[in-house]
CSV table of C-alpha atoms and ligand atoms in Angstrom, one decimal:
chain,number,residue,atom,x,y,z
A,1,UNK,CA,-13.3,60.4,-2.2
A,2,UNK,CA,-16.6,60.1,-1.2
A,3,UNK,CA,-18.9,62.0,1.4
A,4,UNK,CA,-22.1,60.4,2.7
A,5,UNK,CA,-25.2,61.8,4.5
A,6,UNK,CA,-26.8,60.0,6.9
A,7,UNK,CA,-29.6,60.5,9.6
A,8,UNK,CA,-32.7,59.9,10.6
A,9,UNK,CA,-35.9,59.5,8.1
A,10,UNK,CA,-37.1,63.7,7.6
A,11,UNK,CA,-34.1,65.4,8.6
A,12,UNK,CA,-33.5,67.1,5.3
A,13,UNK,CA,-30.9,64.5,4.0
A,14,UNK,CA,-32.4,64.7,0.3
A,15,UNK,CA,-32.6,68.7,0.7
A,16,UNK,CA,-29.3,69.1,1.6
A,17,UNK,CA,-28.2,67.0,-1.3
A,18,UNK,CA,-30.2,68.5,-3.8
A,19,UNK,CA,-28.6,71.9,-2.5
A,20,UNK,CA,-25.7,70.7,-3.1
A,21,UNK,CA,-25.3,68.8,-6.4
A,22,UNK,CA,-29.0,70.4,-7.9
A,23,UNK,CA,-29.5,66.8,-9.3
A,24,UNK,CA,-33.4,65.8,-9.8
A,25,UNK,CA,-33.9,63.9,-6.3
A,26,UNK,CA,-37.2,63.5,-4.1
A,27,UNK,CA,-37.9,65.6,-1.1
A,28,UNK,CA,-40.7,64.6,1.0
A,29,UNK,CA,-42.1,65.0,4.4
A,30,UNK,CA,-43.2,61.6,5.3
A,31,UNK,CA,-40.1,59.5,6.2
A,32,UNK,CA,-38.4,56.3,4.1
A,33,UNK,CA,-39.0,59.3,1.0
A,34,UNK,CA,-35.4,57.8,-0.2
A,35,UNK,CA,-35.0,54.5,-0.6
A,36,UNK,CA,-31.8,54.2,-3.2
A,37,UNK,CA,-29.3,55.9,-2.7
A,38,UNK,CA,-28.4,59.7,-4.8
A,39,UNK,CA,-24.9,60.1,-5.9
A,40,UNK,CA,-24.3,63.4,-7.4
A,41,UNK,CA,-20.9,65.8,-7.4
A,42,UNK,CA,-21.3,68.4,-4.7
A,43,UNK,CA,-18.2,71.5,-4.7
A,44,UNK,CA,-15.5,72.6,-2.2
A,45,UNK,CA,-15.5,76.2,-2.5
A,46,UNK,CA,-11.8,77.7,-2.2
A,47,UNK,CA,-10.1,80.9,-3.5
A,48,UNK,CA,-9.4,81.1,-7.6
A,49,UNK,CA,-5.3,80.5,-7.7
A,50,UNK,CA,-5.8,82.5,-11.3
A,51,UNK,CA,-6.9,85.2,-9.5
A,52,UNK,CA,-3.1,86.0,-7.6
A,53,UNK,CA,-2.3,86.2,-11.5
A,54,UNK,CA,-4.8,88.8,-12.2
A,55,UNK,CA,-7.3,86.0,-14.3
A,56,UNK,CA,-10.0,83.8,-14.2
A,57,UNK,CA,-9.3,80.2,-14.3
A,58,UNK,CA,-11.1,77.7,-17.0
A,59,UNK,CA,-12.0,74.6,-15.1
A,60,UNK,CA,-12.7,71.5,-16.6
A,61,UNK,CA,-15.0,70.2,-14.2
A,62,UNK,CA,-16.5,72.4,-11.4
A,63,UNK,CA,-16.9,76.0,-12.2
A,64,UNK,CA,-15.8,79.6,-11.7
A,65,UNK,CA,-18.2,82.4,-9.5
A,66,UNK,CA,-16.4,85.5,-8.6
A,67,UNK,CA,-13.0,85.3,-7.0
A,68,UNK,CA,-14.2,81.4,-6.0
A,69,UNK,CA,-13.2,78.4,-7.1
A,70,UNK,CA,-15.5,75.2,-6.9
A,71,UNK,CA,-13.9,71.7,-6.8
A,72,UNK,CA,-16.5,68.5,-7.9
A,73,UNK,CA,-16.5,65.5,-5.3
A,74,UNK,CA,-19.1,63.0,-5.1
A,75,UNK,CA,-21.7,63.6,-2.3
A,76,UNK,CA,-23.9,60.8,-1.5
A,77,UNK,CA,-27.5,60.6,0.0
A,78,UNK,CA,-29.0,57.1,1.3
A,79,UNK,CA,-32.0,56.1,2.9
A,80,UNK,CA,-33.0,56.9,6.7
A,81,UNK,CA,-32.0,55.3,9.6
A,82,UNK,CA,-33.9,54.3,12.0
A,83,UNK,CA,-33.1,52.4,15.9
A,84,UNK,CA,-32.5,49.3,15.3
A,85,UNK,CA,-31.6,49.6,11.4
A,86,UNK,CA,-28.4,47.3,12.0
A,87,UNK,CA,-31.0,44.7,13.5
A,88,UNK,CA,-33.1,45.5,10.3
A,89,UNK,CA,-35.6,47.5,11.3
A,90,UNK,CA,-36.7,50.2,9.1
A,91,UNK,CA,-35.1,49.6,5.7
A,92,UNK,CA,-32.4,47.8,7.6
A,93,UNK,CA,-29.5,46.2,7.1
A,94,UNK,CA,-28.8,46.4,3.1
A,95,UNK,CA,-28.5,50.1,3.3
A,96,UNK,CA,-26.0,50.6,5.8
A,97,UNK,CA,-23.7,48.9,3.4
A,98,UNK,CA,-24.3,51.8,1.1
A,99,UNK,CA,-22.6,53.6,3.4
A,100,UNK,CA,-19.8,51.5,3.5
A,101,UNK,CA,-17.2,53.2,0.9
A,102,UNK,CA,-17.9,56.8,2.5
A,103,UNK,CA,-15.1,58.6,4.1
A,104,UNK,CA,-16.7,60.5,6.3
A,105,UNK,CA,-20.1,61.3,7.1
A,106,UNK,CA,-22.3,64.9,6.9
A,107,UNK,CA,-25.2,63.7,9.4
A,108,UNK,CA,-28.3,65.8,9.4
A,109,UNK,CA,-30.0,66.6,12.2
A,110,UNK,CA,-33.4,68.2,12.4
A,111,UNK,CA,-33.1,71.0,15.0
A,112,UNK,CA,-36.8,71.7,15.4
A,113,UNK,CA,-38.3,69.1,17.1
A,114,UNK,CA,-41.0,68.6,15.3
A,115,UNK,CA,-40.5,65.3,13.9
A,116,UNK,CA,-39.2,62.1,16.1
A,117,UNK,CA,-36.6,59.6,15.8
A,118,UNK,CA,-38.9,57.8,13.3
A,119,UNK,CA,-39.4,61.1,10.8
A,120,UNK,CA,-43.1,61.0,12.3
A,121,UNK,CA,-44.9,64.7,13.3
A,122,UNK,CA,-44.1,65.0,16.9
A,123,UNK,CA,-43.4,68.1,19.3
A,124,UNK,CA,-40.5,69.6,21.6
A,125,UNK,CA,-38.7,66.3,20.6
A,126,UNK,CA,-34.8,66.4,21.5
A,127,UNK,CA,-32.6,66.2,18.4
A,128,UNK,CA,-29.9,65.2,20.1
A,129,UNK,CA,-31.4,61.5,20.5
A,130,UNK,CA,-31.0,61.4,17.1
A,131,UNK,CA,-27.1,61.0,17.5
A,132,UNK,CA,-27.3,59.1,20.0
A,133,UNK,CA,-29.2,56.7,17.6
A,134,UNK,CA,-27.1,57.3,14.9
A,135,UNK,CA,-23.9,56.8,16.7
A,136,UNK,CA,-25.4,54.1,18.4
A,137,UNK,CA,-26.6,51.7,14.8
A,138,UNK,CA,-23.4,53.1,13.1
A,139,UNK,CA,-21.3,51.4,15.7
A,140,UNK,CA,-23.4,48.1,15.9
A,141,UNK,CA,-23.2,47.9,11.9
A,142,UNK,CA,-19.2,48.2,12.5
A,143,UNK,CA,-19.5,45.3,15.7
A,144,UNK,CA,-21.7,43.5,13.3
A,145,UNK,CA,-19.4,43.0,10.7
A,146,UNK,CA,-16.4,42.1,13.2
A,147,UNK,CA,-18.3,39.6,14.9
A,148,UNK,CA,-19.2,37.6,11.5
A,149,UNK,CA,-15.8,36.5,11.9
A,150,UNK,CA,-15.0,37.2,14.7
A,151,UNK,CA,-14.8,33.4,16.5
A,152,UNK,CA,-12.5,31.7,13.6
A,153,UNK,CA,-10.7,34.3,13.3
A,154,UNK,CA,-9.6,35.4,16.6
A,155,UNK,CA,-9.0,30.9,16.5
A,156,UNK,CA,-6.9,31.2,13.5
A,157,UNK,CA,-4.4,34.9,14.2
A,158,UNK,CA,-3.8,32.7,18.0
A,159,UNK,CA,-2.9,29.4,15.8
A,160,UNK,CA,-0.7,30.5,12.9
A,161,UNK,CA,0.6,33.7,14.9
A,162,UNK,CA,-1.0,35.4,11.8
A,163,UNK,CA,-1.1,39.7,12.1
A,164,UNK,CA,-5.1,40.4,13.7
A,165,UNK,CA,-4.3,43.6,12.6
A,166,UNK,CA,-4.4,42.2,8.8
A,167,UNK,CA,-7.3,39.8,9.5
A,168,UNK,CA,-9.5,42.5,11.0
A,169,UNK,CA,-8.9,45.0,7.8
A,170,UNK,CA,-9.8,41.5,5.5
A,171,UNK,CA,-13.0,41.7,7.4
A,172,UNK,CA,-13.7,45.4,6.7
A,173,UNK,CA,-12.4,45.5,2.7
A,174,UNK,CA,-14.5,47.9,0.9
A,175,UNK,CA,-14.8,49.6,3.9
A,176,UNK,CA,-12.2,52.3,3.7
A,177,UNK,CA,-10.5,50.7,6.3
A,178,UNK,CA,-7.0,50.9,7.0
A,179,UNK,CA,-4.7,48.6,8.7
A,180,UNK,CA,-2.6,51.5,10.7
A,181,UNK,CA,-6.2,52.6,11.7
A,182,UNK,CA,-7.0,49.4,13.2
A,183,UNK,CA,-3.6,48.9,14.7
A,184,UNK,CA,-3.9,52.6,16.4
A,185,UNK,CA,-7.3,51.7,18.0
A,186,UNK,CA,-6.1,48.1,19.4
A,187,UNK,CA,-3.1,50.0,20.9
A,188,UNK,CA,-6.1,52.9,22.3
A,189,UNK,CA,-8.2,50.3,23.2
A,190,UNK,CA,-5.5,48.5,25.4
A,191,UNK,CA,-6.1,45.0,24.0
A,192,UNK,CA,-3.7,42.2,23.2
A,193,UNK,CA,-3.4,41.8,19.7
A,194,UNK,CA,-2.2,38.3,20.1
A,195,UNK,CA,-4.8,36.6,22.5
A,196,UNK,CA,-8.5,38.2,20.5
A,197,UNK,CA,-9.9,35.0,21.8
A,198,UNK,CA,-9.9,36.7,25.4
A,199,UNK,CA,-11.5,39.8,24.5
A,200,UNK,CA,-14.5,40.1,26.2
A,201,UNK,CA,-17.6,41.2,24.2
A,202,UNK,CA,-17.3,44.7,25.5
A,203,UNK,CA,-13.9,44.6,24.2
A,204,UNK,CA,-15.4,44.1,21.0
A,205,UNK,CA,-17.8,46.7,21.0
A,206,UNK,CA,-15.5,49.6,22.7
A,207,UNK,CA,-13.0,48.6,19.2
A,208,UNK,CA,-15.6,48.4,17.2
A,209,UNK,CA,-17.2,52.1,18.0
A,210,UNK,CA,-13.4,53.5,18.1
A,211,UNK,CA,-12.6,52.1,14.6
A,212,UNK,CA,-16.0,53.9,13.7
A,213,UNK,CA,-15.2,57.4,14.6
A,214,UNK,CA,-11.4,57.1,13.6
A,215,UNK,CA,-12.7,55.9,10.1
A,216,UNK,CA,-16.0,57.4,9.4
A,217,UNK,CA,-15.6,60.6,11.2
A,218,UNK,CA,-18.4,62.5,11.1
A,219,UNK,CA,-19.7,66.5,11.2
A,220,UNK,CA,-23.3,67.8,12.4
A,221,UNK,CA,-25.1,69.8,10.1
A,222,UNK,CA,-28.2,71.0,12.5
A,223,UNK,CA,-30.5,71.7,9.7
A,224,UNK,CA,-33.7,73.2,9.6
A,225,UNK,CA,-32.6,76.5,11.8
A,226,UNK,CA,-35.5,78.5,10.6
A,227,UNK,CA,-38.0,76.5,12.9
A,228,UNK,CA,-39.0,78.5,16.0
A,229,UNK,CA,-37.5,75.8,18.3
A,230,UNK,CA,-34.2,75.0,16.3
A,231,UNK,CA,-32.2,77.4,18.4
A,232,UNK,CA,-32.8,76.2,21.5
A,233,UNK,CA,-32.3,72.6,20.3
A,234,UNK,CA,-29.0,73.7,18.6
A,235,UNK,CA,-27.5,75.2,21.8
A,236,UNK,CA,-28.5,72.4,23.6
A,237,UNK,CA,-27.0,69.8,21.2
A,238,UNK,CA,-24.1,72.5,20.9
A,239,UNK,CA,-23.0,71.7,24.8
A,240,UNK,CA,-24.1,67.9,25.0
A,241,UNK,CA,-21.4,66.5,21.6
A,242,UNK,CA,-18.0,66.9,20.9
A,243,UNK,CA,-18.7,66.8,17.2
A,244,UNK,CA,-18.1,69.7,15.1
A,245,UNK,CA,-21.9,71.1,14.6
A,246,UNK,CA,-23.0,73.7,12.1
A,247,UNK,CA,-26.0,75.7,12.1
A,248,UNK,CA,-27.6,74.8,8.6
A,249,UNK,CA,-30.7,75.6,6.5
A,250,UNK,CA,-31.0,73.1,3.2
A,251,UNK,CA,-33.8,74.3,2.3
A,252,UNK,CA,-33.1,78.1,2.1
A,253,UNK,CA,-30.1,77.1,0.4
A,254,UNK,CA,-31.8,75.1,-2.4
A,255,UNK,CA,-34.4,78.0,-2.9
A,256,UNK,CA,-31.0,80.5,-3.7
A,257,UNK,CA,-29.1,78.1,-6.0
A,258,UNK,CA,-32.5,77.6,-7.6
A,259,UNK,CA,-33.3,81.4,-8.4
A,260,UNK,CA,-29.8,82.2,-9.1
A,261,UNK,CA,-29.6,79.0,-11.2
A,262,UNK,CA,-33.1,80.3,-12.8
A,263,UNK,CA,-31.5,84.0,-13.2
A,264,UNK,CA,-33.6,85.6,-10.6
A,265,UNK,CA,-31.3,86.6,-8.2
A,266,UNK,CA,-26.9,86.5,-7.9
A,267,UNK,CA,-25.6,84.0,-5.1
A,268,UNK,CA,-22.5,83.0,-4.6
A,269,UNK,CA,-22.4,79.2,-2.1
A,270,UNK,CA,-22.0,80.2,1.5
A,271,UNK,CA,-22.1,83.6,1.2
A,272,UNK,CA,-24.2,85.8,3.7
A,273,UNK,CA,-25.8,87.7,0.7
A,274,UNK,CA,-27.9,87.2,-2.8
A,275,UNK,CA,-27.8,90.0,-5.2
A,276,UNK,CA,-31.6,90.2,-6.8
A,277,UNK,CA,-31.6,90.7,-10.3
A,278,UNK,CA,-35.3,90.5,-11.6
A,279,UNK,CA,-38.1,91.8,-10.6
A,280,UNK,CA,-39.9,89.3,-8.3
A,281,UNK,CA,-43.5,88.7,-7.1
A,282,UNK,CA,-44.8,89.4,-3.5
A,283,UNK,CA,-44.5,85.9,-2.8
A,284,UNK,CA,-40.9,85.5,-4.1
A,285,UNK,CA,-40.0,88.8,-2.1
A,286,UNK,CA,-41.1,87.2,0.8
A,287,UNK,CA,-39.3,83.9,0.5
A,288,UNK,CA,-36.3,85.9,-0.1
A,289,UNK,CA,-36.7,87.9,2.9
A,290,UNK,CA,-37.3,85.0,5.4
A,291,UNK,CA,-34.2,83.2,4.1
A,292,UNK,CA,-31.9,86.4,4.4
A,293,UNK,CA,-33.0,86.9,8.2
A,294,UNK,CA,-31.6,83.4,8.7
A,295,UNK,CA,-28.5,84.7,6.3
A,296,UNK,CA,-28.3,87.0,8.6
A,297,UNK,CA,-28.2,84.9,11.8
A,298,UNK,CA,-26.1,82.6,11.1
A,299,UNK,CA,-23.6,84.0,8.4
A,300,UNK,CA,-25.0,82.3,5.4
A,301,UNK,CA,-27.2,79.2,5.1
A,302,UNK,CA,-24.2,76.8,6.3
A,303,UNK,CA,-24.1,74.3,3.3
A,304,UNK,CA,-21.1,75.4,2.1
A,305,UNK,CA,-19.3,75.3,4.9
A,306,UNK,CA,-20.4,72.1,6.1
A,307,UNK,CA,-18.9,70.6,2.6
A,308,UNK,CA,-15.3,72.4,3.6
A,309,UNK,CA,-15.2,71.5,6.5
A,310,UNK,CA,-16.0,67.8,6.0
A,311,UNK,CA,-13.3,67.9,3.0
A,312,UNK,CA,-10.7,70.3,4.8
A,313,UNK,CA,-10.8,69.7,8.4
A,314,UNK,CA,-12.5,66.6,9.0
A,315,UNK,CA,-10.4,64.3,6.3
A,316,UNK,CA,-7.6,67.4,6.1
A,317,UNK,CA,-7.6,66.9,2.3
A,318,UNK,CA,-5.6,69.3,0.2
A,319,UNK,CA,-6.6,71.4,-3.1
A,320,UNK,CA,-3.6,71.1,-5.6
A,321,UNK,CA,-3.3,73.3,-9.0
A,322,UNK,CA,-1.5,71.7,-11.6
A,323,UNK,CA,0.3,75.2,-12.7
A,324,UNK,CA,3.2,75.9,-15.4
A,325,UNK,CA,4.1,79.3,-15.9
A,326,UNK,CA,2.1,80.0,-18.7
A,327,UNK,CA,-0.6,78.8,-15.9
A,328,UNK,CA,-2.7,77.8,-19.5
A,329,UNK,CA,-3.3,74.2,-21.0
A,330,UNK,CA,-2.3,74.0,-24.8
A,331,UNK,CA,-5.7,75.4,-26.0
A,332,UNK,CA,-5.0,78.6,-23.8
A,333,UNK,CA,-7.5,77.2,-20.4
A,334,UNK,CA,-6.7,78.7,-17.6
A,335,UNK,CA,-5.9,76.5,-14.8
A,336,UNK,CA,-8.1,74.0,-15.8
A,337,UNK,CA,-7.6,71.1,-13.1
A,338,UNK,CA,-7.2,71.5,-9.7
A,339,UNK,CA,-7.1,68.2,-7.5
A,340,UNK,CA,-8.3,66.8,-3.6
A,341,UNK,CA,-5.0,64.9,-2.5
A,342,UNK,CA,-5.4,63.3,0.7
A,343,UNK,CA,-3.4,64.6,3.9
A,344,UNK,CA,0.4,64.6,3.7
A,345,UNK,CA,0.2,64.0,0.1
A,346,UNK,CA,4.2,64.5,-1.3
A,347,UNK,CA,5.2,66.5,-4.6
A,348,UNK,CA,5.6,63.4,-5.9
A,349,UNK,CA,1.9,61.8,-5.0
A,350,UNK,CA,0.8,64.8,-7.3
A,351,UNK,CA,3.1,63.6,-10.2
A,352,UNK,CA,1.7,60.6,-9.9
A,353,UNK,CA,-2.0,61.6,-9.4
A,354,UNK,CA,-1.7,63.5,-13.1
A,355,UNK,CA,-0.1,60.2,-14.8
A,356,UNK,CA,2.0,57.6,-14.2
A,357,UNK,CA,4.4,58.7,-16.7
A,358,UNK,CA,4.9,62.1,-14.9
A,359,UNK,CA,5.4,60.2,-11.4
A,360,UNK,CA,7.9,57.6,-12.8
A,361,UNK,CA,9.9,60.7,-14.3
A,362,UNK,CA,9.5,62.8,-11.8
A,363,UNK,CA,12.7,65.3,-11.9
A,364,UNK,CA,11.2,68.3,-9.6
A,365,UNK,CA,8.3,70.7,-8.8
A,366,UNK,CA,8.1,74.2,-9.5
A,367,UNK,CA,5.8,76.4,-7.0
A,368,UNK,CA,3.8,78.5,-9.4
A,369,UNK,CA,4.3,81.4,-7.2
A,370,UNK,CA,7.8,81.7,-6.0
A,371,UNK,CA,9.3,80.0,-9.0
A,372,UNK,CA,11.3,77.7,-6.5
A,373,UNK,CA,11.9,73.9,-7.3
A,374,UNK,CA,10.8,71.0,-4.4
A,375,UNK,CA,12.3,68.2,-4.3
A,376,UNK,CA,10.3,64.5,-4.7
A,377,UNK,CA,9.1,64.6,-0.9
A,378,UNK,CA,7.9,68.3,-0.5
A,379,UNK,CA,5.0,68.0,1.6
A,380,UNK,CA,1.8,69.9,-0.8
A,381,UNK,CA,0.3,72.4,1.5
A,382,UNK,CA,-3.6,73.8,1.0
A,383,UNK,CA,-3.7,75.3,-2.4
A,384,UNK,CA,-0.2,74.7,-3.7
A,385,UNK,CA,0.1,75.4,-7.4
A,386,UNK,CA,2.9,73.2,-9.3
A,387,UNK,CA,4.3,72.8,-12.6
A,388,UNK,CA,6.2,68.9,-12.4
A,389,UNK,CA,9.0,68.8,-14.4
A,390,UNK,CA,10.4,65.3,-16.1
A,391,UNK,CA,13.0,63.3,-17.6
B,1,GTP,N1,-38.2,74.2,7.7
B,1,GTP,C1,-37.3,73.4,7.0
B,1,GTP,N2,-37.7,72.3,6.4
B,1,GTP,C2,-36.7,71.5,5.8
B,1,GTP,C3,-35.4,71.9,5.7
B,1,GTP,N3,-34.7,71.0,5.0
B,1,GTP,C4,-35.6,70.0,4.7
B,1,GTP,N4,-36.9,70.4,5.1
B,1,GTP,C5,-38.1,69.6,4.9
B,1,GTP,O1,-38.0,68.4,5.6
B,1,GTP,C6,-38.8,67.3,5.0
B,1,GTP,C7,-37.9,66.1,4.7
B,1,GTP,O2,-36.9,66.5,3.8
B,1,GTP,P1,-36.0,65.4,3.0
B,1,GTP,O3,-34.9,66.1,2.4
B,1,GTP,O4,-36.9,64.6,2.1
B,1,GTP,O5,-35.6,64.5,4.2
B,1,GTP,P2,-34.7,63.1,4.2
B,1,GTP,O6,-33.8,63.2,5.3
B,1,GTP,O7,-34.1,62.9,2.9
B,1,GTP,O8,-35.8,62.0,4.5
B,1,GTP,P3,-35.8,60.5,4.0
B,1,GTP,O9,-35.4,60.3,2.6
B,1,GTP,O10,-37.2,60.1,4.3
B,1,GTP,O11,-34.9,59.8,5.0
B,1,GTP,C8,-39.3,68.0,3.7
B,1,GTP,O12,-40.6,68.4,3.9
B,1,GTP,C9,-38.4,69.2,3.5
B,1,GTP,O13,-39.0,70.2,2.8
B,1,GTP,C10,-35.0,73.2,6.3
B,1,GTP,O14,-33.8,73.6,6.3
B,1,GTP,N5,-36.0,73.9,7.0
B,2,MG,MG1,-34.3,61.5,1.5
């Protein structure tokens, strides 16, 4: 699974990401700052299922703060985007294909208005243009791609009676995708699947933004809320979309995971509070105490939750503890992998997910809790532990 963030040159993209993952990556205030793309592993944060045993889990990858749990995925950061990116202006064309194997999107927004749609200084500019343009090149990128094709193909699922459905998802491989999506938005769309040749170009470009939302679905992170005009931008941009929006500050939150990384102070992602634990110059002090009056704002610095909620709500993924009743590995780890199984994912999926050997003989599931066996097609729920049992 991968997330991607996208938005306009300035908006904190790089921030965020550096926030998140604390990989080496350049911040900048002058637009185009990143040109290749980051990948790094970024961290759901969810309860510790060691901790309903009275322990600590071991993980193998992720880590272990408090009574929290955090689970790697890879987090992605890409170049800005500017109007007309899909007609290659700005860096263009090329890097919207990095974007192509995300699953869903974390799109930045600068709240302050103080840079425009370009990244460039500017004042009392409206950040909601900004989705407008993103919305706007995301879905031309998708139409672009579509219409490549579009004239022999549309020719060739009319000849042989061949599935559009299953030419159309040809078109987007590598795209993430998938055929029932595409079949759900012809159906929405109220289009004939077997005459493409008559849809009209505003056919095209209605299915093309539809297949856009439904398979990149996207979250706002209005960053940059300590700026004197964010608030009134975020309110704003709060009534005008639809999308889920969440206050955020990237770079508050990179200054905590730095001094807590560093020793300085305690801080646990997305909470509302930093313990300090040195002693600290004036000017530390004062850093400090501007980020914790937008900690106290806003509940915390919204990072965190922004990387839940893109994992949990927006692609309704599931964390899974692989859990006997020993709850420990051979070498005494506690709980030392928990998994991201995509929506609706079946005891069995997890059997397979840990190794093809366990799936193919794949006998039933104890809950780690209540000690009861599920059969094959139990349906995991949010933080499920499970011991599989096999032939
Ligand atoms: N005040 C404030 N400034 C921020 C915040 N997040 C990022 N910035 C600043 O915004 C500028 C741009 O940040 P980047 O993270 O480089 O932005 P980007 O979106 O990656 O930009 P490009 O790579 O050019 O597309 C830098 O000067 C950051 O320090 C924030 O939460 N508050
Ligand atoms: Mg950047």
């Amino acid at each position: 699974m991968l997330i991607g963030l996208v938005g306009r040159p300035n908006a904190g993209k790089s921030t965020f990401f550096k926030a998140a993952t604390l990989a080496d990556v350049l911040i900048a205030s002058y637009p185009f700052a990143t040109i290749k793309p980051n990948h790094g592993m970024a961290y759901v944060k969810i309860p510790d299922l060691a901790q309903e045993f009275g322990k600590q889990s071991n993980p193998r990858e992720g880590y272990v703060k408090g009574k929290w749990r955090f689970v790697p995925f890879e987090l992605m950061d890409v170049a800005g985007l500017v109007e007309g990116a899909s007609q290659g202006k700005g860096l263009g064309n090329e890097f919207l294909n990095d974007l192509a194997a995300a699953d869903a999107f974390i799109h930045v927004v600068d709240m302050s208005g103080e840079t425009d749609g370009e990244g460039k200084p500017s004042q009392n500019y409206y950040s909601g243009k900004d989705i407008h343009i993103i919305e706007k090149e995301l879905d031309l990128w998708y139409k672009g791609i579509l219409l490549k094709a579009w004239k022999v193909f549309a020719r060739t699922a009319e000849m042989q009676k061949k599935n559009l459905a299953e030419a159309i998802s040809q078109q987007f491989s590598g795209l993430k995708v998938k055929i029932d999506d595409i079949k759900s938005v012809i159906l929405k769309c109220d289009l004939n699947p077997e005459k493409p040749s008559l849809w009209s170009e505003e056919d095209i470009a209605k299915f093309s933004r539809l297949l856009r939302q439904k398979t990149k679905p996207m979250i706002i992170a209005a960053n940059k809320m300590d700026r004197l005009n964010s608030k009134k931008n975020y309110d704003k941009v709060k009534s005008e979309f639809n999308y889920p929006i969440i206050p955020c500050f990237a770079e508050g939150e990179l200054a905590l995971r730095e001094a807590d990384k560093n020793g300085l102070i305690d801080y646990i992602p997305g909470e509302k509070k930093f313990e300090i634990k040195k002693t600290l110059t004036d000017k530390q002090k004062q850093a400090l105490d501007d980020i914790n009056k937008i900690l106290e704002e806003y509940g915390g610095t919204g990072i965190q939750d922004i990387l839940n909620k893109a994992i949990f709500d927006l692609l309704e993924y599931l964390a899974i503890f692989p859990a006997g009743s020993k709850l420990s590995d051979s070498k005494g780890n506690i709980l030392p992998d928990c998994y991201l199984m995509p929506p609706k994912s079946t005891a069995l999926d997890f059997a397979f997910r840990l190794h093809s050997d366990i799936g193919k003989n794949f006998v039933k599931a104890i809950d780690v809790r209540t000690k009861r066996a599920v059969g094959k097609d139990y349906q995991l729920k949010h933080l499920d532990g499970f011991e599989i049992m096999t032939k």
